[in-house]
CSV table of C-alpha atoms in Angstrom, one decimal:
chain,number,residue,atom,x,y,z
A,1,MET,CA,0.0,0.0,0.0
A,2,ASP,CA,1.5,3.3,-1.1
A,3,ASN,CA,-0.3,6.5,-0.3
A,4,HIS,CA,1.1,9.9,-1.2
A,5,VAL,CA,0.2,13.6,-1.2
A,6,ALA,CA,1.8,15.7,-3.9
A,7,LEU,CA,2.4,19.3,-3.0
A,8,PRO,CA,1.2,21.8,-5.7
A,9,HIS,CA,3.8,23.0,-8.2
A,10,THR,CA,6.6,20.8,-6.8
A,11,ILE,CA,8.2,17.5,-7.6
A,12,LEU,CA,8.4,16.6,-3.9
A,13,GLN,CA,5.7,14.6,-2.2
A,14,TRP,CA,5.0,12.9,1.1
A,15,ASN,CA,4.7,9.1,0.7
A,16,LEU,CA,3.5,6.5,3.2
A,17,THR,CA,4.3,2.9,2.2
A,18,LEU,CA,2.9,0.1,4.3
A,19,PRO,CA,4.2,-3.5,4.2
A,20,PRO,CA,1.7,-6.1,2.8
A,21,HIS,CA,-0.1,-8.5,5.0
A,22,THR,CA,0.5,-6.5,8.1
A,23,SER,CA,-2.3,-5.1,10.2
A,24,GLN,CA,-1.6,-1.6,11.6
A,25,PRO,CA,2.2,-1.8,11.5
A,26,GLY,CA,4.4,0.6,13.3
A,27,VAL,CA,5.5,3.6,11.2
A,28,VAL,CA,8.9,5.3,10.9
A,29,ILE,CA,8.7,8.9,9.7
A,30,LEU,CA,12.0,9.7,7.9
A,31,ILE,CA,13.1,13.4,7.7
A,32,PRO,CA,16.1,13.9,5.5
A,33,ASP,CA,19.1,16.2,6.0
A,34,TRP,CA,18.2,18.5,3.1
A,35,VAL,CA,14.8,19.7,4.3
A,36,TYR,CA,15.9,23.4,4.6
A,37,GLY,CA,17.6,23.4,1.2
A,38,LEU,CA,20.7,21.6,-0.2
A,39,LEU,CA,23.4,24.2,0.1
A,40,PRO,CA,25.1,25.3,2.3
A,41,LEU,CA,23.3,23.2,4.9
A,42,CYS,CA,24.2,19.7,3.5
A,43,GLY,CA,27.6,20.6,2.0
A,44,PRO,CA,30.4,20.5,1.1
A,45,GLY,CA,29.7,19.4,-2.5
A,46,VAL,CA,27.9,20.5,-5.6
A,47,ARG,CA,24.1,20.2,-5.7
A,48,LYS,CA,23.9,17.0,-7.7
A,49,ASP,CA,26.4,15.1,-5.6
A,50,ILE,CA,24.7,16.3,-2.4
A,51,TRP,CA,21.3,15.2,-3.6
A,52,ILE,CA,22.6,11.7,-4.7
A,53,ARG,CA,24.5,11.3,-1.4
A,54,GLU,CA,21.5,12.2,0.8
A,55,GLU,CA,18.9,10.3,-1.3
A,56,LYS,CA,21.0,7.1,-1.3
A,57,PHE,CA,21.2,7.2,2.5
A,58,ILE,CA,17.5,7.8,3.0
A,59,ASP,CA,16.6,5.2,0.4
A,60,GLU,CA,18.7,2.5,2.2
A,61,ILE,CA,17.1,3.4,5.5
A,62,TYR,CA,13.7,3.3,3.9
A,63,ARG,CA,14.3,-0.1,2.4
A,64,PHE,CA,15.6,-1.5,5.7
A,65,PHE,CA,12.6,-0.4,7.8
A,66,TYR,CA,10.2,-1.6,5.1
A,67,GLN,CA,11.8,-5.0,4.8
A,68,SER,CA,11.7,-5.2,8.6
A,69,GLY,CA,7.9,-4.9,8.5
A,70,PHE,CA,7.5,-1.2,9.3
A,71,GLY,CA,5.5,1.4,7.4
A,72,VAL,CA,7.7,4.3,6.2
A,73,LEU,CA,6.6,7.9,5.7
A,74,THR,CA,9.0,10.3,4.1
A,75,LEU,CA,9.3,13.3,1.7
A,76,SER,CA,10.8,12.4,-1.6
A,77,CYS,CA,10.8,12.9,-5.4
A,78,PRO,CA,8.6,10.7,-7.6
A,79,MET,CA,10.7,7.9,-9.1
A,80,GLU,CA,10.1,9.2,-12.6
A,81,ALA,CA,11.4,12.7,-11.8
A,82,ASP,CA,14.8,13.4,-13.4
A,83,GLU,CA,15.0,16.9,-11.9
A,84,ILE,CA,16.8,17.9,-8.7
A,85,PRO,CA,14.5,20.2,-6.6
A,86,SER,CA,15.5,23.7,-6.1
A,87,ASP,CA,16.1,25.2,-2.7
A,88,ALA,CA,12.9,27.2,-3.0
A,89,THR,CA,11.0,24.1,-3.9
A,90,ILE,CA,12.4,22.3,-0.8
A,91,LEU,CA,11.6,25.2,1.5
A,92,ALA,CA,8.1,25.4,0.1
A,93,ALA,CA,7.5,21.7,0.6
A,94,THR,CA,8.7,21.7,4.2
A,95,GLN,CA,6.6,24.4,5.8
A,96,ILE,CA,5.6,23.1,9.1
A,97,PRO,CA,1.8,23.6,9.1
A,98,ASP,CA,1.4,21.9,5.7
A,99,ALA,CA,3.8,19.1,6.6
A,100,TYR,CA,2.0,18.5,9.9
A,101,VAL,CA,-1.5,18.4,8.2
A,102,THR,CA,-0.2,16.1,5.4
A,103,ILE,CA,1.5,13.6,7.8
A,104,LYS,CA,-1.7,13.5,10.0
A,105,LYS,CA,-3.8,13.0,6.9
A,106,LEU,CA,-1.7,10.1,5.5
A,107,MET,CA,-1.6,8.3,8.8
A,108,LYS,CA,-5.4,8.6,9.3
A,109,GLU,CA,-6.2,7.5,5.8
A,110,SER,CA,-4.1,4.4,6.2
A,111,SER,CA,-5.5,3.7,9.7
A,112,CYS,CA,-2.1,4.2,11.3
A,113,ASN,CA,-1.8,5.6,14.8
A,114,LEU,CA,0.8,8.3,15.5
A,115,ASN,CA,1.2,6.7,18.9
A,116,LYS,CA,2.7,3.7,17.0
A,117,SER,CA,5.2,5.8,15.1
A,118,VAL,CA,8.8,6.9,15.6
A,119,ILE,CA,10.4,9.9,13.9
A,120,PHE,CA,13.9,9.5,12.4
A,121,GLY,CA,15.7,12.8,11.8
A,122,HIS,CA,19.0,12.9,10.0
A,123,GLY,CA,21.2,16.0,10.4
A,124,PHE,CA,19.1,19.1,9.9
A,125,GLY,CA,16.1,16.8,9.7
A,126,VAL,CA,16.4,16.8,13.5
A,127,CYS,CA,15.5,20.5,13.5
A,128,MET,CA,12.4,19.9,11.4
A,129,MET,CA,11.5,17.0,13.6
A,130,CYS,CA,11.6,19.3,16.6
A,131,GLU,CA,9.5,21.9,14.7
A,132,LEU,CA,6.8,19.3,13.9
A,133,VAL,CA,6.7,18.1,17.5
A,134,ALA,CA,6.4,21.7,18.8
A,135,TYR,CA,3.5,22.2,16.4
A,136,GLY,CA,1.7,19.2,17.8
A,137,LEU,CA,3.0,16.0,16.3
A,138,LYS,CA,3.3,13.4,19.1
A,139,PRO,CA,5.0,10.1,18.1
A,140,ALA,CA,6.2,7.4,20.5
A,141,GLY,CA,9.9,8.1,20.1
A,142,PHE,CA,12.7,9.9,18.3
A,143,ILE,CA,15.8,8.8,16.5
A,144,VAL,CA,18.4,11.6,16.3
A,145,ALA,CA,20.9,10.5,13.6
A,146,SER,CA,24.0,12.7,13.2
A,147,GLY,CA,21.9,15.5,14.8
A,148,ILE,CA,22.9,19.0,15.9
A,149,TYR,CA,22.9,20.8,19.2
A,150,SER,CA,24.8,24.0,18.8
A,151,ASP,CA,23.9,27.1,16.8
A,152,VAL,CA,23.7,26.9,13.0
A,153,GLU,CA,26.5,29.3,12.5
A,154,SER,CA,28.9,27.0,14.3
A,155,ILE,CA,27.6,24.0,12.2
A,156,LEU,CA,28.2,25.9,8.9
A,157,THR,CA,31.7,26.9,10.1
A,158,GLN,CA,32.4,23.3,11.1
A,159,LYS,CA,31.2,21.9,7.8
A,160,TYR,CA,33.4,24.0,5.6
A,161,PHE,CA,36.4,25.2,7.6
A,162,PRO,CA,38.2,21.9,7.7
A,163,PHE,CA,38.4,21.9,3.9
A,164,LYS,CA,40.5,25.1,3.6
A,165,ASP,CA,43.9,24.3,2.0
A,166,LEU,CA,45.8,25.4,5.2
A,167,ASN,CA,43.7,23.1,7.4
A,168,LEU,CA,44.0,20.2,4.9
A,169,GLN,CA,47.8,20.5,5.0
A,170,SER,CA,47.8,20.7,8.8
A,171,ALA,CA,45.7,17.4,8.9
A,172,GLY,CA,48.4,15.7,6.8
A,173,VAL,CA,46.3,15.8,3.6
A,174,GLU,CA,48.9,16.8,0.9
A,175,ASN,CA,47.6,15.1,-2.2
A,176,HIS,CA,43.9,15.5,-2.3
A,177,SER,CA,41.0,16.0,-4.7
A,178,PRO,CA,40.4,19.8,-5.1
A,179,VAL,CA,37.1,21.0,-3.5
A,180,ASP,CA,34.3,21.6,-6.0
A,181,PRO,CA,33.6,25.2,-7.2
A,182,ASP,CA,30.6,25.6,-4.9
A,183,THR,CA,32.5,24.6,-1.8
A,184,ALA,CA,35.4,26.8,-2.7
A,185,LEU,CA,33.1,29.8,-3.2
A,186,ILE,CA,31.4,29.1,0.2
A,187,ILE,CA,34.7,28.7,2.0
A,188,LYS,CA,35.9,32.0,0.6
A,189,ASN,CA,32.7,33.8,1.6
A,190,LEU,CA,31.8,32.1,4.8
A,191,GLY,CA,32.1,35.3,6.8
A,192,LYS,CA,29.7,37.1,4.4
A,193,ILE,CA,27.2,34.2,4.6
A,194,LEU,CA,27.1,34.3,8.4
A,195,GLN,CA,26.9,38.1,8.5
A,196,ALA,CA,23.9,37.9,6.1
A,197,ALA,CA,22.3,35.4,8.4
A,198,ARG,CA,22.7,37.6,11.4
A,199,ARG,CA,21.1,40.5,9.5
A,200,GLY,CA,18.1,38.4,8.7
A,201,ARG,CA,18.6,38.1,4.9
A,202,GLU,CA,16.7,35.3,3.2
A,203,LYS,CA,19.4,34.5,0.7
A,204,ILE,CA,22.8,35.6,-0.5
A,205,LYS,CA,24.3,35.7,-4.0
A,206,LEU,CA,28.0,34.8,-4.4
A,207,LYS,CA,30.1,35.3,-7.6
A,208,GLU,CA,33.6,34.8,-8.6
A,209,LEU,CA,34.7,35.1,-12.3
A,210,ASN,CA,32.1,33.1,-14.2
A,211,HIS,CA,30.9,31.0,-11.2
A,212,PHE,CA,27.6,32.1,-9.6
A,213,LEU,CA,25.8,30.7,-6.5
A,214,GLU,CA,22.7,31.7,-4.7
A,215,LEU,CA,22.2,30.3,-1.3
A,216,PRO,CA,19.0,30.3,0.9
A,217,ILE,CA,19.3,31.4,4.5
A,218,PRO,CA,16.2,29.9,6.2
A,219,LYS,CA,15.1,32.3,9.0
A,220,ARG,CA,13.7,29.2,10.8
A,221,LEU,CA,17.2,28.1,11.5
A,222,PHE,CA,18.9,31.3,12.3
A,223,SER,CA,16.4,32.8,14.8
A,224,ASP,CA,16.8,32.4,18.6
A,225,GLU,CA,13.3,31.1,19.0
A,226,SER,CA,13.8,28.2,16.5
A,227,SER,CA,17.4,27.4,17.0
A,228,PRO,CA,18.3,23.7,17.5
A,229,SER,CA,19.1,24.3,21.2
A,230,ALA,CA,15.7,26.0,21.8
A,231,LEU,CA,13.7,23.3,19.9
A,232,LEU,CA,15.3,20.3,21.6
A,233,SER,CA,13.2,20.7,24.7
A,234,THR,CA,10.2,19.5,22.7
A,235,LEU,CA,11.5,16.0,22.5
A,236,ASP,CA,9.8,14.5,25.6
A,237,ALA,CA,9.4,10.9,24.4
A,238,PRO,CA,12.1,8.1,24.5
A,239,SER,CA,15.0,9.2,22.3
A,240,VAL,CA,18.2,7.6,21.0
A,241,ILE,CA,21.1,9.7,19.7
A,242,LEU,CA,23.3,8.0,17.1
A,243,HIS,CA,26.5,9.6,15.8
A,244,GLY,CA,29.7,8.4,14.0
A,245,SER,CA,33.0,9.2,15.4
A,246,GLY,CA,34.3,9.8,11.9
A,247,ASP,CA,31.6,12.4,11.1
A,248,LEU,CA,33.3,15.3,9.3
A,249,ASP,CA,30.1,17.3,8.8
A,250,ILE,CA,28.9,17.4,12.4
A,251,SER,CA,31.4,16.7,15.1
A,252,VAL,CA,30.8,13.8,17.4
A,253,THR,CA,31.1,16.2,20.3
A,254,ASN,CA,27.6,17.5,19.4
A,255,ALA,CA,26.2,14.1,20.4
A,256,PHE,CA,27.4,14.6,24.0
A,257,PHE,CA,26.0,18.2,24.1
A,258,LEU,CA,22.8,16.9,22.6
A,259,GLU,CA,22.5,14.2,25.3
A,260,THR,CA,23.1,16.7,28.1
A,261,LYS,CA,20.4,19.1,26.6
A,262,LEU,CA,17.8,16.4,26.1
A,263,LYS,CA,18.3,14.9,29.6
A,264,GLN,CA,17.3,18.2,31.1
A,265,LYS,CA,13.6,17.4,30.4
A,266,ASN,CA,13.7,13.8,29.2
A,267,ASN,CA,14.5,10.9,31.4
A,268,SER,CA,14.7,8.3,28.6
A,269,VAL,CA,17.7,9.3,26.5
A,270,SER,CA,20.3,6.9,25.0
A,271,ARG,CA,23.5,7.8,23.2
A,272,ILE,CA,25.4,5.5,20.8
A,273,VAL,CA,28.6,6.5,19.1
A,274,MET,CA,29.6,4.3,16.2
A,275,LEU,CA,33.3,4.0,15.9
A,276,ASP,CA,34.8,5.4,12.6
A,277,ASP,CA,31.4,5.9,11.0
A,278,ASP,CA,30.7,9.0,8.9
A,279,HIS,CA,27.7,11.4,8.7
A,280,TRP,CA,25.8,8.6,6.8
A,281,PHE,CA,26.9,5.8,9.2
A,282,ARG,CA,29.2,4.3,6.6
A,283,GLU,CA,32.6,3.0,7.8
A,284,MET,CA,35.5,5.4,7.4
A,285,PRO,CA,39.2,5.0,7.8
A,286,HIS,CA,40.6,5.6,11.2
A,287,ASP,CA,43.2,8.0,10.0
A,288,MET,CA,41.9,11.6,9.7
A,289,ALA,CA,43.8,12.3,6.5
A,290,GLU,CA,42.3,9.3,4.8
A,291,ARG,CA,38.8,10.2,6.0
A,292,ILE,CA,39.2,13.7,4.4
A,293,ARG,CA,40.4,12.2,1.2
A,294,ASP,CA,37.4,9.8,1.1
A,295,ARG,CA,35.1,12.7,1.8
A,296,LEU,CA,36.5,15.0,-0.9
A,297,SER,CA,36.7,12.2,-3.5
A,298,GLY,CA,33.2,11.0,-2.8
A,299,GLU,CA,34.5,7.5,-2.1
A,300,CYS,CA,32.6,7.4,1.2
A,301,ILE,CA,29.3,7.0,-0.6
A,302,GLN,CA,30.4,3.7,-2.0
A,303,HIS,CA,30.7,2.1,1.5
A,304,PRO,CA,27.7,0.3,2.9
A,305,ILE,CA,25.8,1.5,5.9
A,306,ASP,CA,27.1,0.0,9.0
A,307,LYS,CA,24.9,-3.0,10.0
A,308,ARG,CA,25.4,-2.1,13.7
A,309,PHE,CA,23.7,1.2,13.0
A,310,LEU,CA,20.7,-0.5,11.3
A,311,LYS,CA,20.4,-3.1,14.2
A,312,ASN,CA,20.5,-0.3,16.8
A,313,VAL,CA,17.7,1.7,15.2
A,314,GLN,CA,15.6,-1.5,14.8
A,315,ILE,CA,16.0,-2.5,18.4
A,316,PHE,CA,15.0,1.0,19.5
A,317,VAL,CA,11.9,1.2,17.3
A,318,GLU,CA,10.7,-2.3,18.4
A,319,ASP,CA,11.4,-1.4,22.0
A,320,VAL,CA,9.5,1.9,21.9
A,321,LEU,CA,6.6,0.5,19.9
A,322,LYS,CA,6.5,-2.6,22.2
A,323,ILE,CA,6.7,-4.9,19.2
A,324,ARG,CA,7.1,-8.5,20.4
A,325,ARG,CA,9.7,-10.5,18.7
A,326,THR,CA,10.1,-14.3,18.7
A,327,LYS,CA,13.5,-15.6,20.0
A,328,LYS,CA,14.7,-16.3,16.5
A,329,ASP,CA,13.9,-12.7,15.4
A,330,ILE,CA,15.9,-11.0,18.2
A,331,PRO,CA,19.2,-9.5,16.7
A,332,ASP,CA,22.5,-10.5,18.1
A,333,ILE,CA,24.0,-8.5,20.9
A,334,ILE,CA,25.4,-5.3,19.3
A,335,THR,CA,28.8,-4.1,20.6
A,336,VAL,CA,29.4,-0.4,20.1
A,337,THR,CA,32.1,1.8,21.4
A,338,ASP,CA,31.3,4.6,23.9
A,339,SER,CA,27.6,3.8,24.4
A,340,THR,CA,25.6,5.4,27.2
A,341,MET,CA,22.2,3.9,27.8
A,342,THR,CA,19.3,4.5,30.2
A,343,SER,CA,18.7,1.6,32.4
A,344,SER,CA,15.3,0.9,30.8
A,345,SER,CA,16.0,1.4,27.1
A,346,MET,CA,17.2,-0.9,24.4
A,347,PRO,CA,18.2,-3.9,26.6
A,348,GLY,CA,19.7,-5.7,23.6
A,349,ILE,CA,22.6,-3.3,23.4
A,350,GLU,CA,25.8,-4.0,25.3
A,351,LYS,CA,27.8,-1.1,26.8
A,352,ILE,CA,31.5,-1.3,26.3
A,353,ILE,CA,33.8,1.0,28.4
């Protein structure tokens, strides 16, 4: 069963796909990293590469949950679309009141209960997850995958600053693929971008020689009232934070700050750090220089998603939704490095000190 609601004048649509022969299955609501626009929020990289990278990750997560017997609701392009959505299209498709109504409508039409759903937010998708919850969406639990805690200005600096030539050399990366033209332009004008955000501008135009780039600056992300740190207090249901120690886009330290912030009002928070996984939970080299080379060359997208990550999210969803598993269906004990669990959550995960 595949229900969808297409948004007017856009190639994006919300889809709810339910597994066959399953009566009222649990639903996972996937919110991608690109929900505020592709650049600069999901960089570094050119638009096409970013889109392929993010869609490949969400598609793999979608297939995993669906094959595990869950319904999956997410925002995506129709399969026949050969056009990458513009930033304006993405921002129009992710306005909170419309998204809230659409999600509620799809769930109701398919006889699915929001109390039997979990929201999975990836990267900036965590911010939209918080916005939806603040607006009134009340699922059973939250998955914070490579999420953010600090202000957006710090995140943008963190995403791009390591790829400056001087910093690459200091990290031991001497022979590396040159950054793409978009990334080079953003790095050179990062101060202008942040200044424009502070002044409340909605977009900024950058140009160097024949290369032109127009970037959106969503006010929803740059205002004090809707900053990630302000929104996180809305997540009052069981939550799990997953982060890769090899994440070059959002530092793993954000996972620890996020845990501290969530625990101020939520007594059911778990944190799992996946050793040497990147922003998309794919295995990365231990050496920092090799990680950066993999990131710049795009080699990282060729790696499969870490199976430990997939098992962790499955255990959490089944635990939160109180899905009973037969003994043969229970996954093997998952060993992860630097895991901090609440005493009552995810009993199948072993903590290693």
